[in-house]
Amino acid sequence: MTARGDGFAFPPRRPAERLGVAVVSELVELIVTGQLGEGQMLPPEGPLSEHFGVSRTVVRESVKRLEEKGLVVVSQGRGTQVARVGSWNMLDPVVLSALIDNDASLGVLDELTVVRGSLEAAMAGTLATRRTPEELTRVEHALAAMREIRLETDSFRQADVVFHFTIMELSGNRLAENICKRLYRRAMESHRFHGLTYRSAFESTLDEHALVVDAIARQDAAGAERAMRDHIVTSWQRRRLEGPPG
């Protein structure tokens, strides 16, 4: 039996986790997947409380968490309305994970790749402009660590992450670094981001990283930007899983 409120029918309950976390997680997913659409009013506290099997206090706190994430707008006397997509905090871990996990077309990962590519390219360019010999050595060591592993394994992927994070940190752009790390970490948690394996993946990845290091060594900002952007975008295109037809 599904609880109802204001014409909205909830899907069957999932196994309970910690009460507040479970309520927020399920409501985020309902909003992100469009089951609760933009401009739609959330059911009142009573039906929500009944559906989740929690007190109204827990429901109230959960709605407050949704408001903090930019997913809903609470109006005195009117209730709680789903906010427009442009207002959502897409860097919030729960929101970003729900977007990635429920995006059959992979459009969110496509957008993430464009944003990440632009920001990391800018950071690589900045580093190339003003890198010190010591900083160049750190980047070269990060690439050497990848080469030593010799196979595309979990260890290689971790060394790949270290390479990218090293350039981010050395760029000195704390805001871009923070945004990119949030995007990268969330994406890495999704099997969709890892996608398809392809021949010569190991060699292609090393070659593309080497182009970035070479441009940084020459202090070629434009070349470093281009090499980093091309690597991030083409690497995703190579391993991208096909979305459903239509």
XYZ file of N, CA and C in Angstrom:
738
model
N 0.863 -1.194 0.000
C 0.000 0.000 0.000
C 0.892 1.235 0.000
N 0.745 2.087 -0.983
C 1.563 3.288 -1.036
C 0.821 4.454 -0.429
N 1.547 5.264 0.357
C 0.938 6.459 0.931
C 0.736 7.486 -0.161
N -0.303 8.315 0.015
C -0.593 9.326 -0.993
C -0.715 10.681 -0.300
N -0.422 11.719 -1.071
C -0.586 13.065 -0.548
C -0.698 14.047 -1.688
N -1.814 14.766 -1.758
C -2.026 15.766 -2.815
C -1.855 15.174 -4.208
N -2.317 13.952 -4.410
C -2.299 13.361 -5.743
C -0.994 12.699 -6.113
N 0.022 12.746 -5.242
C 1.308 12.126 -5.570
C 1.409 10.766 -4.899
N 1.702 9.711 -5.664
C 1.841 8.357 -5.121
C 3.318 8.020 -4.981
N 3.728 7.658 -3.777
C 5.117 7.301 -3.537
C 5.397 5.901 -4.082
N 6.630 5.645 -4.525
C 7.016 4.271 -4.884
C 7.160 3.439 -3.617
N 7.242 2.106 -3.739
C 7.374 1.244 -2.553
C 8.577 1.649 -1.707
N 8.448 1.481 -0.401
C 9.532 1.825 0.522
C 10.766 0.964 0.278
N 11.945 1.570 0.474
C 13.192 0.834 0.437
C 13.614 0.523 1.872
N 14.548 -0.412 2.067
C 14.999 -0.717 3.433
C 15.488 0.544 4.130
N 15.115 0.698 5.394
C 15.446 1.918 6.125
C 16.921 1.995 6.461
N 17.477 3.217 6.358
C 18.824 3.490 6.822
C 18.642 4.398 8.042
N 19.622 5.193 8.351
C 19.398 6.176 9.409
C 18.257 7.069 8.956
N 17.340 7.345 9.858
C 16.069 7.974 9.484
C 16.223 9.221 8.629
N 16.888 10.253 9.164
C 16.989 11.501 8.414
C 17.703 11.335 7.104
N 18.799 10.564 7.090
C 19.570 10.342 5.870
C 18.715 9.651 4.821
N 17.944 8.646 5.244
C 17.098 7.906 4.311
C 16.015 8.790 3.705
N 15.414 9.639 4.530
C 14.360 10.537 4.044
C 14.934 11.513 3.025
N 16.043 12.143 3.368
C 16.671 13.113 2.449
C 17.076 12.427 1.154
N 17.709 11.259 1.270
C 18.181 10.538 0.088
C 17.042 10.197 -0.866
N 15.922 9.703 -0.305
C 14.799 9.320 -1.163
C 14.145 10.542 -1.797
N 13.998 11.621 -1.041
C 13.393 12.825 -1.601
C 14.285 13.460 -2.669
N 15.596 13.443 -2.448
C 16.524 13.951 -3.464
C 16.361 13.158 -4.754
N 16.290 11.845 -4.633
C 16.158 11.015 -5.829
C 14.834 11.276 -6.547
N 13.745 11.441 -5.780
C 12.447 11.732 -6.400
C 12.482 13.047 -7.175
N 13.203 14.028 -6.656
C 13.286 15.331 -7.320
C 14.202 15.250 -8.527
N 15.364 14.656 -8.358
C 16.350 14.578 -9.438
C 15.815 13.781 -10.623
N 15.050 12.730 -10.358
C 14.509 11.908 -11.440
C 13.236 12.496 -12.043
N 12.742 13.597 -11.477
C 11.560 14.245 -12.029
C 10.247 13.666 -11.558
N 10.303 12.688 -10.631
C 9.044 12.155 -10.098
C 8.325 13.218 -9.266
N 9.099 14.101 -8.665
C 8.576 15.349 -8.101
C 9.154 16.457 -8.960
N 8.359 17.005 -9.842
C 8.864 17.922 -10.857
C 8.974 19.363 -10.410
N 9.687 20.143 -11.212
C 9.880 21.564 -10.949
C 8.532 22.261 -10.766
N 8.409 23.004 -9.678
C 7.186 23.733 -9.395
C 6.141 22.929 -8.643
N 6.331 21.608 -8.537
C 5.366 20.770 -7.833
C 5.515 20.935 -6.325
N 4.396 20.860 -5.620
C 4.415 20.978 -4.163
C 4.692 19.609 -3.545
N 5.577 19.587 -2.541
C 5.777 18.357 -1.779
C 4.509 18.062 -0.992
N 4.213 16.777 -0.773
C 3.064 16.453 0.075
C 3.249 17.055 1.462
N 2.163 17.270 2.186
C 2.261 17.837 3.542
C 3.026 16.915 4.488
N 3.357 17.455 5.663
C 4.142 16.704 6.643
C 3.471 15.392 7.037
N 2.127 15.404 7.149
C 1.412 14.199 7.578
C 1.666 13.012 6.662
N 1.340 13.131 5.363
C 1.600 12.018 4.440
C 3.078 11.643 4.356
N 3.971 12.646 4.410
C 5.405 12.347 4.377
C 5.810 11.537 5.601
N 5.322 11.947 6.758
C 5.620 11.251 8.000
C 5.109 9.815 7.962
N 3.898 9.650 7.439
C 3.298 8.318 7.341
C 4.085 7.432 6.382
N 4.470 7.978 5.232
C 5.188 7.192 4.235
C 6.542 6.715 4.760
N 7.293 7.632 5.365
C 8.638 7.291 5.806
C 8.659 6.599 7.175
N 7.550 6.637 7.892
C 7.518 6.021 9.205
C 8.383 6.760 10.207
N 8.396 8.087 10.085
C 9.202 8.916 10.989
C 8.314 10.018 11.560
N 8.844 10.715 12.548
C 8.082 11.799 13.153
C 8.050 13.011 12.234
N 7.148 13.903 12.515
C 7.071 15.145 11.744
C 8.335 15.981 11.935
N 8.957 15.849 13.098
C 10.205 16.585 13.342
C 11.285 16.144 12.367
N 11.394 14.831 12.141
C 12.380 14.309 11.190
C 12.054 14.797 9.782
N 10.771 14.786 9.423
C 10.365 15.277 8.103
C 10.743 16.745 7.946
N 10.468 17.535 9.000
C 10.771 18.970 8.955
C 12.271 19.219 8.762
N 13.080 18.481 9.497
C 14.534 18.618 9.375
C 15.021 18.170 8.000
N 14.404 17.144 7.466
C 14.788 16.645 6.145
C 14.465 17.659 5.063
N 13.309 18.297 5.168
C 12.936 19.331 4.204
C 13.895 20.512 4.296
N 14.332 20.809 5.511
C 15.315 21.884 5.693
C 16.616 21.550 4.963
N 17.021 20.254 5.006
C 18.234 19.829 4.298
C 18.043 19.997 2.789
N 16.846 19.675 2.294
C 16.562 19.866 0.865
C 16.651 21.334 0.480
N 16.153 22.196 1.364
C 16.201 23.639 1.105
C 17.654 24.106 1.045
N 18.502 23.595 1.931
C 19.918 23.957 1.941
C 20.614 23.507 0.661
N 20.138 22.438 0.057
C 20.716 21.928 -1.178
C 20.146 22.635 -2.410
N 19.221 23.572 -2.176
C 18.629 24.328 -3.280
C 17.564 23.589 -4.050
N 17.102 22.457 -3.536
C 16.141 21.629 -4.272
C 14.699 22.078 -4.088
N 14.407 22.742 -2.976
C 13.032 23.166 -2.715
C 13.018 24.596 -2.183
N 11.862 25.211 -2.296
C 11.623 26.540 -1.736
C 10.468 26.414 -0.750
N 10.705 26.812 0.469
C 9.677 26.738 1.511
C 9.034 28.102 1.661
N 7.721 28.162 1.447
C 6.983 29.421 1.548
C 5.971 29.327 2.676
N 6.004 30.312 3.555
C 5.062 30.328 4.683
C 3.634 30.383 4.163
N 2.827 29.431 4.582
C 1.423 29.423 4.188
C 1.148 28.725 2.877
N 2.195 28.493 2.058
C 1.989 27.831 0.764
C 2.497 26.407 0.737
N 3.495 26.119 1.535
C 4.067 24.783 1.533
C 5.455 24.767 0.908
N 5.873 23.597 0.498
C 7.221 23.395 -0.036
C 7.153 23.021 -1.504
N 7.833 23.805 -2.320
C 7.767 23.646 -3.771
C 9.129 23.242 -4.319
N 9.135 22.333 -5.291
C 10.386 21.925 -5.933
C 10.948 23.092 -6.727
N 12.220 23.412 -6.492
C 12.865 24.566 -7.137
C 13.281 24.230 -8.566
N 13.531 25.257 -9.355
C 14.009 25.058 -10.723
C 15.416 24.482 -10.683
N 15.758 23.717 -11.725
C 17.025 22.984 -11.760
C 18.224 23.915 -11.575
N 18.154 25.106 -12.127
C 19.263 26.039 -12.037
C 19.583 26.487 -10.624
N 18.674 26.235 -9.698
C 18.895 26.620 -8.302
C 19.515 25.494 -7.472
N 19.566 24.287 -8.018
C 20.088 23.160 -7.260
C 21.585 23.311 -7.013
N 22.038 22.882 -5.845
C 23.470 22.838 -5.557
C 24.012 21.514 -6.100
N 24.475 21.534 -7.329
C 24.897 20.291 -7.978
C 26.258 19.809 -7.509
N 26.954 20.612 -6.703
C 28.206 20.154 -6.109
C 27.968 19.439 -4.777
N 26.738 19.502 -4.287
C 26.413 18.767 -3.071
C 26.577 17.273 -3.352
N 27.289 16.534 -2.489
C 27.566 15.116 -2.756
C 26.323 14.268 -3.007
N 25.263 14.492 -2.224
C 24.050 13.686 -2.378
C 23.360 14.013 -3.702
N 23.281 15.295 -4.032
C 22.632 15.710 -5.280
C 23.425 15.229 -6.484
N 24.742 15.437 -6.471
C 25.572 15.048 -7.606
C 25.537 13.539 -7.818
N 25.604 12.774 -6.732
C 25.543 11.316 -6.858
C 24.211 10.864 -7.437
N 23.124 11.487 -6.987
C 21.804 11.120 -7.509
C 21.686 11.468 -8.986
N 22.231 12.609 -9.380
C 22.208 13.009 -10.788
C 22.955 11.993 -11.647
N 24.151 11.604 -11.209
C 24.968 10.669 -11.982
C 24.322 9.286 -12.027
N 23.852 8.803 -10.880
C 23.321 7.441 -10.798
C 22.011 7.265 -11.548
N 21.262 8.345 -11.725
C 19.936 8.231 -12.357
C 19.883 8.830 -13.753
N 21.032 9.065 -14.349
C 21.081 9.707 -15.674
C 21.349 8.659 -16.745
N 20.291 8.109 -17.309
C 20.432 7.035 -18.297
C 21.158 7.490 -19.556
N 21.046 8.759 -19.914
C 21.646 9.258 -21.152
C 23.116 9.617 -20.997
N 23.619 9.638 -19.745
C 24.994 10.047 -19.428
C 25.242 11.524 -19.696
N 24.176 12.288 -19.867
C 24.328 13.720 -20.125
C 25.003 14.451 -18.982
N 24.760 14.023 -17.742
C 25.389 14.686 -16.597
C 26.890 14.467 -16.622
N 27.325 13.243 -16.932
C 28.763 12.979 -17.022
C 29.380 13.708 -18.210
N 28.613 13.881 -19.279
C 29.103 14.690 -20.411
C 29.345 16.131 -19.956
N 28.385 16.692 -19.234
C 28.524 18.064 -18.746
C 29.663 18.170 -17.736
N 29.754 17.172 -16.860
C 30.827 17.158 -15.864
C 32.189 17.166 -16.564
N 32.306 16.398 -17.651
C 33.572 16.325 -18.382
C 33.939 17.676 -18.980
N 32.958 18.379 -19.525
C 33.224 19.700 -20.111
C 33.691 20.676 -19.038
N 32.991 20.691 -17.901
C 33.356 21.605 -16.807
C 34.728 21.260 -16.258
N 34.924 19.974 -15.984
C 36.221 19.540 -15.449
C 37.346 19.836 -16.437
N 37.107 19.576 -17.715
C 38.129 19.829 -18.729
C 38.523 21.287 -18.788
N 37.534 22.169 -18.712
C 37.819 23.606 -18.769
C 38.606 24.072 -17.549
N 38.186 23.624 -16.369
C 38.853 24.066 -15.145
C 40.263 23.490 -15.024
N 40.410 22.206 -15.320
C 41.743 21.609 -15.219
C 42.680 22.162 -16.281
N 42.140 22.471 -17.453
C 42.966 23.085 -18.493
C 43.499 24.434 -18.015
N 42.632 25.232 -17.407
C 43.049 26.543 -16.899
C 44.119 26.390 -15.829
N 43.969 25.395 -14.953
C 44.955 25.190 -13.894
C 46.294 24.715 -14.456
N 46.250 23.845 -15.470
C 47.491 23.389 -16.096
C 48.202 24.564 -16.774
N 47.423 25.431 -17.414
C 48.008 26.610 -18.061
C 48.650 27.552 -17.063
N 47.962 27.756 -15.948
C 48.508 28.620 -14.894
C 49.822 28.060 -14.355
N 49.849 26.757 -14.110
C 51.063 26.129 -13.597
C 52.206 26.257 -14.590
N 51.912 26.073 -15.879
C 52.956 26.189 -16.900
C 53.567 27.590 -16.902
N 52.740 28.582 -16.663
C 53.214 29.963 -16.703
C 54.216 30.271 -15.608
N 53.985 29.722 -14.419
C 54.795 30.162 -13.286
C 55.412 29.028 -12.480
N 55.513 27.840 -13.062
C 56.019 26.696 -12.304
C 57.498 26.893 -11.961
N 57.882 26.358 -10.814
C 59.273 26.365 -10.393
C 59.902 25.029 -10.792
N 61.224 24.915 -10.784
C 61.861 23.619 -11.079
C 61.383 22.523 -10.126
N 61.177 22.876 -8.855
C 60.715 21.896 -7.871
C 59.302 21.420 -8.191
N 58.447 22.339 -8.621
C 57.075 21.970 -8.972
C 57.050 21.092 -10.213
N 57.894 21.414 -11.187
C 57.978 20.569 -12.383
C 58.424 19.157 -12.001
N 59.360 19.052 -11.083
C 59.830 17.743 -10.626
C 58.694 16.943 -9.999
N 57.835 17.592 -9.217
C 56.696 16.896 -8.614
C 55.754 16.342 -9.681
N 55.502 17.134 -10.718
C 54.620 16.675 -11.799
C 55.273 15.511 -12.548
N 56.551 15.625 -12.814
C 57.266 14.549 -13.513
C 57.283 13.266 -12.685
N 57.433 13.394 -11.383
C 57.404 12.217 -10.512
C 56.021 11.561 -10.528
N 54.967 12.377 -10.589
C 53.605 11.827 -10.641
C 53.398 11.022 -11.921
N 53.935 11.514 -13.034
C 53.848 10.771 -14.296
C 54.694 9.503 -14.228
N 55.883 9.600 -13.650
C 56.762 8.433 -13.524
C 56.102 7.335 -12.689
N 55.367 7.730 -11.651
C 54.667 6.750 -10.817
C 53.628 5.990 -11.631
N 52.963 6.670 -12.554
C 51.997 5.996 -13.422
C 52.708 5.007 -14.344
N 53.844 5.412 -14.887
C 54.579 4.554 -15.822
C 55.108 3.293 -15.150
N 55.437 3.394 -13.883
C 56.004 2.258 -13.169
C 54.992 1.140 -12.951
N 53.720 1.476 -12.946
C 52.697 0.467 -12.664
C 52.487 -0.461 -13.858
N 52.570 0.088 -15.074
C 52.609 -0.681 -16.317
C 51.304 -1.348 -16.749
N 50.323 -1.397 -15.911
C 49.041 -1.988 -16.288
C 47.913 -1.104 -15.803
N 46.767 -1.166 -16.504
C 45.612 -0.366 -16.080
C 44.883 -1.107 -14.962
N 45.279 -0.832 -13.751
C 44.718 -1.467 -12.565
C 44.185 -0.378 -11.641
N 43.660 -0.787 -10.496
C 43.211 0.195 -9.513
C 44.370 1.084 -9.066
N 45.560 0.492 -8.956
C 46.740 1.276 -8.565
C 47.075 2.315 -9.615
N 46.923 1.948 -10.880
C 47.181 2.896 -11.964
C 46.174 4.036 -11.922
N 44.910 3.693 -11.687
C 43.880 4.737 -11.613
C 44.158 5.685 -10.458
N 44.623 5.129 -9.331
C 44.936 5.981 -8.197
C 46.114 6.897 -8.521
N 47.120 6.373 -9.215
C 48.258 7.200 -9.626
C 47.811 8.287 -10.600
N 46.835 7.959 -11.438
C 46.253 8.933 -12.365
C 45.602 10.070 -11.585
N 44.840 9.726 -10.547
C 44.199 10.728 -9.701
C 45.257 11.628 -9.056
N 46.322 11.024 -8.550
C 47.396 11.792 -7.912
C 48.009 12.773 -8.905
N 48.192 12.352 -10.145
C 48.743 13.233 -11.179
C 47.868 14.479 -11.341
N 46.571 14.259 -11.504
C 45.654 15.387 -11.711
C 45.593 16.281 -10.475
N 45.526 15.673 -9.309
C 45.454 16.457 -8.075
C 46.730 17.272 -7.849
N 47.865 16.729 -8.257
C 49.131 17.454 -8.112
C 49.106 18.748 -8.921
N 48.636 18.664 -10.157
C 48.556 19.863 -10.997
C 47.551 20.858 -10.431
N 46.426 20.342 -9.953
C 45.438 21.236 -9.342
C 46.043 21.997 -8.168
N 46.695 21.270 -7.275
C 47.240 21.885 -6.062
C 48.336 22.900 -6.389
N 49.212 22.551 -7.342
C 50.321 23.441 -7.685
C 49.867 24.682 -8.445
N 48.675 24.624 -9.035
C 48.176 25.789 -9.786
C 47.901 26.973 -8.875
N 47.576 26.686 -7.614
C 47.261 27.762 -6.675
C 45.849 28.285 -6.781
N 45.046 27.728 -7.690
C 43.652 28.167 -7.843
C 42.786 27.317 -6.924
N 42.567 27.779 -5.703
C 41.887 26.964 -4.696
C 40.429 26.694 -5.040
N 39.754 27.675 -5.631
C 38.344 27.484 -5.970
C 38.191 26.428 -7.061
N 38.967 26.553 -8.133
C 38.898 25.569 -9.222
C 39.310 24.191 -8.718
N 40.325 24.146 -7.857
C 40.776 22.874 -7.290
C 39.655 22.222 -6.487
N 38.989 23.000 -5.657
C 37.917 22.458 -4.828
C 36.776 21.909 -5.676
N 36.366 22.671 -6.690
C 35.263 22.236 -7.555
C 35.642 20.968 -8.307
N 36.846 20.956 -8.888
C 37.272 19.802 -9.681
C 37.398 18.542 -8.836
N 37.935 18.687 -7.644
C 38.083 17.509 -6.787
C 36.727 16.941 -6.400
N 35.754 17.799 -6.130
C 34.407 17.319 -5.815
C 33.810 16.558 -7.000
N 33.935 17.144 -8.190
C 33.401 16.502 -9.390
C 34.101 15.175 -9.663
N 35.421 15.189 -9.587
C 36.224 14.015 -9.897
C 35.928 12.871 -8.924
N 35.905 13.178 -7.634
C 35.672 12.125 -6.635
C 34.303 11.487 -6.809
N 33.276 12.310 -7.028
C 31.929 11.763 -7.200
C 31.853 10.924 -8.462
N 32.468 11.400 -9.546
C 32.439 10.651 -10.798
C 33.142 9.306 -10.643
N 34.264 9.291 -9.920
C 35.044 8.061 -9.753
C 34.256 6.985 -9.011
N 33.257 7.384 -8.235
C 32.451 6.418 -7.489
C 31.437 5.699 -8.379
N 31.244 6.195 -9.589
C 30.243 5.627 -10.494
C 30.897 4.695 -11.510
N 30.346 3.490 -11.644
C 30.870 2.566 -12.656
C 30.661 3.135 -14.049
N 29.674 4.009 -14.208
C 29.407 4.604 -15.514
C 30.566 5.492 -15.965
N 31.204 6.156 -15.005
C 32.324 7.037 -15.332
C 33.512 6.232 -15.855
N 33.721 5.043 -15.289
C 34.831 4.199 -15.744
C 34.526 3.596 -17.112
N 33.248 3.349 -17.364
C 32.781 2.997 -18.698
C 33.423 1.779 -19.336
N 33.599 1.869 -20.641
C 34.121 0.763 -21.426
C 35.645 0.714 -21.359
N 36.178 -0.498 -21.389
C 37.624 -0.638 -21.570
C 37.907 -0.609 -23.066
N 39.086 -0.196 -23.452
C 39.416 -0.133 -24.869
C 40.879 -0.490 -25.046
N 41.217 -0.902 -26.230
C 42.587 -1.301 -26.498
C 43.530 -0.103 -26.354
N 44.722 -0.402 -25.877
C 45.768 0.615 -25.732
C 45.376 1.739 -24.782
N 44.446 1.464 -23.854
C 44.033 2.501 -22.904
C 45.210 2.982 -22.076
N 46.028 2.041 -21.635
C 47.181 2.383 -20.799
C 48.131 3.309 -21.548
N 48.484 2.928 -22.783
C 49.417 3.730 -23.568
C 48.841 5.100 -23.918
N 47.568 5.125 -24.276
C 46.934 6.399 -24.638
C 46.941 7.369 -23.467
N 46.606 6.851 -22.284
C 46.565 7.694 -21.094
C 47.943 8.262 -20.779
N 48.968 7.416 -20.825
C 50.325 7.882 -20.551
C 50.782 8.914 -21.579
N 50.500 8.659 -22.851
C 50.906 9.600 -23.909
C 50.261 10.969 -23.699
N 48.981 10.967 -23.343
C 48.273 12.238 -23.162
C 48.776 12.988 -21.933
N 49.076 12.262 -20.864
C 49.643 12.899 -19.679
C 51.025 13.476 -19.981
N 51.800 12.745 -20.791
C 53.148 13.201 -21.135
C 53.097 14.516 -21.915
N 52.088 14.695 -22.754
C 51.936 15.957 -23.491
C 51.692 17.123 -22.534
N 50.918 16.873 -21.485
C 50.668 17.915 -20.482
C 51.974 18.279 -19.775
N 52.722 17.255 -19.359
C 53.983 17.502 -18.651
C 54.975 18.233 -19.554
N 55.046 17.836 -20.797
C 55.974 18.475 -21.745
C 55.650 19.952 -21.904
N 54.359 20.285 -22.007
C 53.970 21.693 -22.167
C 54.291 22.487 -20.909
N 54.070 21.886 -19.739
C 54.401 22.564 -18.482
C 55.907 22.784 -18.398
N 56.680 21.781 -18.812
C 58.143 21.906 -18.785
C 58.613 23.047 -19.689
N 57.959 23.240 -20.838
C 58.327 24.310 -21.777
C 57.746 25.654 -21.371
N 56.933 25.644 -20.321
C 56.206 26.832 -19.865
C 55.302 27.381 -20.970
N 54.686 26.427 -21.672
C 53.752 26.732 -22.759
C 52.330 26.643 -22.200
N 51.804 27.781 -21.763
C 50.491 27.787 -21.116
C 49.391 27.308 -22.050
N 49.375 27.819 -23.287
C 48.338 27.426 -24.243
C 48.433 25.938 -24.553
N 49.664 25.434 -24.697
C 49.844 24.012 -24.979
C 49.401 23.139 -23.822
N 49.685 23.580 -22.590
C 49.278 22.815 -21.412
C 47.761 22.782 -21.300
N 47.121 23.918 -21.547
C 45.657 23.967 -21.507
C 45.061 23.026 -22.547
N 45.579 23.102 -23.765
C 45.044 22.275 -24.849
C 45.251 20.792 -24.560
N 46.444 20.425 -24.090
C 46.749 19.021 -23.835
C 45.867 18.461 -22.722
N 45.658 19.241 -21.664
C 44.829 18.760 -20.551
C 43.367 18.635 -20.971
N 42.854 19.645 -21.665
C 41.450 19.594 -22.096
C 41.226 18.424 -23.055
N 42.124 18.272 -24.020
C 41.982 17.181 -24.993
C 42.030 15.827 -24.305
N 42.928 15.678 -23.332
C 43.029 14.400 -22.626
C 41.730 14.063 -21.902
N 41.192 15.020 -21.152
C 39.995 14.751 -20.347
C 38.797 14.443 -21.238
N 38.618 15.218 -22.292
C 37.457 15.038 -23.172
C 37.577 13.762 -24.002
N 38.739 13.539 -24.638
C 38.864 12.362 -25.502
C 38.902 11.071 -24.689
N 39.475 11.119 -23.490
C 39.493 9.931 -22.639
C 38.072 9.505 -22.288
N 37.214 10.475 -21.959
C 35.814 10.164 -21.669
C 35.108 9.651 -22.914
N 35.357 10.253 -24.058
C 34.692 9.818 -25.285
C 35.065 8.386 -25.654
N 36.293 7.995 -25.365
C 36.734 6.635 -25.694
C 36.026 5.583 -24.846
N 35.837 5.881 -23.578
C 35.287 4.855 -22.685
C 33.793 5.040 -22.409
N 33.180 6.049 -23.020
C 31.785 6.375 -22.723
C 30.858 5.238 -23.112
N 30.018 4.837 -22.171
C 28.986 3.839 -22.450
C 27.873 4.484 -23.251
N 27.322 3.750 -24.182
C 26.220 4.275 -24.979
C 24.960 4.377 -24.123
N 24.219 5.463 -24.276
C 22.941 5.591 -23.601
C 21.875 4.796 -24.331
N 20.682 4.679 -23.788
C 19.605 3.927 -24.433
C 19.164 4.623 -25.702
N 18.681 3.883 -26.693
C 18.231 4.497 -27.947
C 17.072 5.453 -27.713
N 16.971 6.429 -28.613
C 15.867 7.383 -28.531
C 16.186 8.488 -27.607
